[in-house]
CSV table of C-alpha atoms in Angstrom, one decimal:
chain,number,residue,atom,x,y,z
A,1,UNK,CA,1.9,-16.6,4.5
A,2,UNK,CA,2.9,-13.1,4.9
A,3,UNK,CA,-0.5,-10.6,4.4
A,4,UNK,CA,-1.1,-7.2,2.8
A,5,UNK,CA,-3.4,-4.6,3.4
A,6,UNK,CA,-3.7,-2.7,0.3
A,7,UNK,CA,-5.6,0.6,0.5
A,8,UNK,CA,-7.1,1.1,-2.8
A,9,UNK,CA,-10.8,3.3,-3.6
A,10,UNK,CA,-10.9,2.0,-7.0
A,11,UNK,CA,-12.4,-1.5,-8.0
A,12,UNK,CA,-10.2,-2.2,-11.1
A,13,UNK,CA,-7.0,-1.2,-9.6
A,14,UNK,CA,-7.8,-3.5,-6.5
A,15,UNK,CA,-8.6,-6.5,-9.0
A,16,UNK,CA,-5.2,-6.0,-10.6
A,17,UNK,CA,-3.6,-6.1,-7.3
A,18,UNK,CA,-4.8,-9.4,-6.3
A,19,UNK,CA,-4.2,-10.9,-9.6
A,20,UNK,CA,-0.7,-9.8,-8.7
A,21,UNK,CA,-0.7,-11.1,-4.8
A,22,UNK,CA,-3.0,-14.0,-4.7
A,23,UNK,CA,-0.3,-16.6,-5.2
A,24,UNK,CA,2.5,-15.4,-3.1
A,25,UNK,CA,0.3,-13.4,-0.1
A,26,UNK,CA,-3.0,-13.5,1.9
A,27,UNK,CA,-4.6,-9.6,1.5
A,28,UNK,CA,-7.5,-7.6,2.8
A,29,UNK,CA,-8.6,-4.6,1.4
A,30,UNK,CA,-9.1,-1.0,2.5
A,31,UNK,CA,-11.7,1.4,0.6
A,32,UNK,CA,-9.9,5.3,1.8
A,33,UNK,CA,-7.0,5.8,4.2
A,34,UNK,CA,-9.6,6.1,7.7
A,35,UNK,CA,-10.4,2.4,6.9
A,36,UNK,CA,-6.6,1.8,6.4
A,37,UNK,CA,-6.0,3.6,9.6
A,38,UNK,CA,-8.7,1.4,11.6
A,39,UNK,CA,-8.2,-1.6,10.1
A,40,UNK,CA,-4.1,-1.9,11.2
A,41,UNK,CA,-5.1,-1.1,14.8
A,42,UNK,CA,-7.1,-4.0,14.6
A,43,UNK,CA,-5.1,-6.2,12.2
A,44,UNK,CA,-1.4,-8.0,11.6
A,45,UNK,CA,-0.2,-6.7,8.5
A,46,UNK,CA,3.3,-7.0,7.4
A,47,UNK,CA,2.9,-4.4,4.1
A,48,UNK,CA,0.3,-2.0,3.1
A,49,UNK,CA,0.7,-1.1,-0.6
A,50,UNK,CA,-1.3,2.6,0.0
A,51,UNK,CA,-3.2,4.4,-2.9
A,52,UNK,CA,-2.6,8.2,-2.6
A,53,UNK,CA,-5.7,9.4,-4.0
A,54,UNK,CA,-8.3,8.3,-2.1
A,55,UNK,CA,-12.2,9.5,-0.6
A,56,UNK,CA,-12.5,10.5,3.4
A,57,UNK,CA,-9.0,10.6,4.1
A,58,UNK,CA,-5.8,10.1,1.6
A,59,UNK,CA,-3.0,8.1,1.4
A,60,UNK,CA,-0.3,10.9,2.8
A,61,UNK,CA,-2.6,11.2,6.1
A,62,UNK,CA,-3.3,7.9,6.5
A,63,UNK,CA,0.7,6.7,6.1
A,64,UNK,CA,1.2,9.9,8.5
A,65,UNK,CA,-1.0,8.4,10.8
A,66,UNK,CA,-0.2,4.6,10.5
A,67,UNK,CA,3.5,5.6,10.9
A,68,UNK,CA,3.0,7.1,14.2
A,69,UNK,CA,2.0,4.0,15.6
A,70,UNK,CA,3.7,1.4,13.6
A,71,UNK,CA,6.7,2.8,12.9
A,72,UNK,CA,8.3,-0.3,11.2
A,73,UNK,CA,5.5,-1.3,9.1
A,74,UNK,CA,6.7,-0.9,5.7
A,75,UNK,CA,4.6,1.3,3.6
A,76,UNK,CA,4.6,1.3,-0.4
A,77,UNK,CA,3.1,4.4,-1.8
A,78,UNK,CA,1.0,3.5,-5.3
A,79,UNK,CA,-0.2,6.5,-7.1
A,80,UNK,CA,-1.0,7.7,-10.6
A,81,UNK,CA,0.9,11.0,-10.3
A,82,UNK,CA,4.4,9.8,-10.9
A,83,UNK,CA,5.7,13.6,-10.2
A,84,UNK,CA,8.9,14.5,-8.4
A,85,UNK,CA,6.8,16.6,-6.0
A,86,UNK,CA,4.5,13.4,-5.5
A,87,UNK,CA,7.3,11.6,-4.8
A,88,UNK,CA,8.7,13.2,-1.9
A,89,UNK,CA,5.6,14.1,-0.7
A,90,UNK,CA,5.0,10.3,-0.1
A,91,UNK,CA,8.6,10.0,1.4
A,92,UNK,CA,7.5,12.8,3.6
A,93,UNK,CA,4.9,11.1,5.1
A,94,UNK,CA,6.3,8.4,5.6
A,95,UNK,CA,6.2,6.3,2.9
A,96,UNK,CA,9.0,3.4,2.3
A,97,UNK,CA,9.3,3.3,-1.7
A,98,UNK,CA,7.2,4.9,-4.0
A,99,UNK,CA,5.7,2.8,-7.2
A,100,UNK,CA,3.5,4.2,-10.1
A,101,UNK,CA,0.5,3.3,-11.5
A,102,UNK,CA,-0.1,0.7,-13.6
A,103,UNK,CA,2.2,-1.4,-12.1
A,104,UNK,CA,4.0,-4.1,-13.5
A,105,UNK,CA,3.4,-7.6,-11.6
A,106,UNK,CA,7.1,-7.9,-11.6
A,107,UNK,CA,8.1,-4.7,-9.7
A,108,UNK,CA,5.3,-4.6,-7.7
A,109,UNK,CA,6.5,-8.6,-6.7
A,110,UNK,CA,10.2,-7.9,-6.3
A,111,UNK,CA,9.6,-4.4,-4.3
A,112,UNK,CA,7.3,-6.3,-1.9
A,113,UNK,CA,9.7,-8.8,-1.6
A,114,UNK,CA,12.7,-6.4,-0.9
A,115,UNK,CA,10.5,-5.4,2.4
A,116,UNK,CA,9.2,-8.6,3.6
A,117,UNK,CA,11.3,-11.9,2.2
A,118,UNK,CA,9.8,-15.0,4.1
């Protein structure tokens, strides 16, 4: 079973998350991008579905950051701000898509999917 790391701060948002993933994919769970960071050195993760917004280090650094070392490790951005500007910002760092919040079960399924099909 193919496993996620999703770096999320906020309790409710991770809850929804792995009502979405539970059937399909194992997960763990990251509390701020310097945890996201550590824990992928350490870890085998095929996605990380990254929150942008989070405490001691954000999303954009962290995906900086993981990218540098795991260059094919597909990363989805998940954010609130649904801007233009937020978008490419994400891109910028290295982000693979870009999906915003609340997700749908669906598109958060089928863009997962697109990145890692078993």
């Amino acid at each position: 079973m193919k496993k996620i790391l999703i770096a999320e701060d906020n309790d409710s948002n991770f809850i929804l998350m792995t009502y979405i993933l539970k059937k399909y994919y194992q997960y763990e769970r990251a509390h701020n991008g310097q945890e996201a960071v550590d824990m992928v050195d350490k870890g085998d993760y095929d996605i990380i579905l990254m929150d942008i917004k989070m405490p001691v280090m954000d999303g954009m650094e962290a995906t900086k950051l993981i990218k540098e070392k795991h260059p094919n490790l597909p990363i989805i951005a998940l954010t609130a701000n649904a801007f233009d500007s937020d978008r490419q910002l994400a891109f910028e760092a290295g982000c693979d898509e870009f999906l915003p919040k609340p997700i749908s079960s669906d598109v958060c399924l089928k863009t997962i999917a697109k990145f890692i099909e078993e």
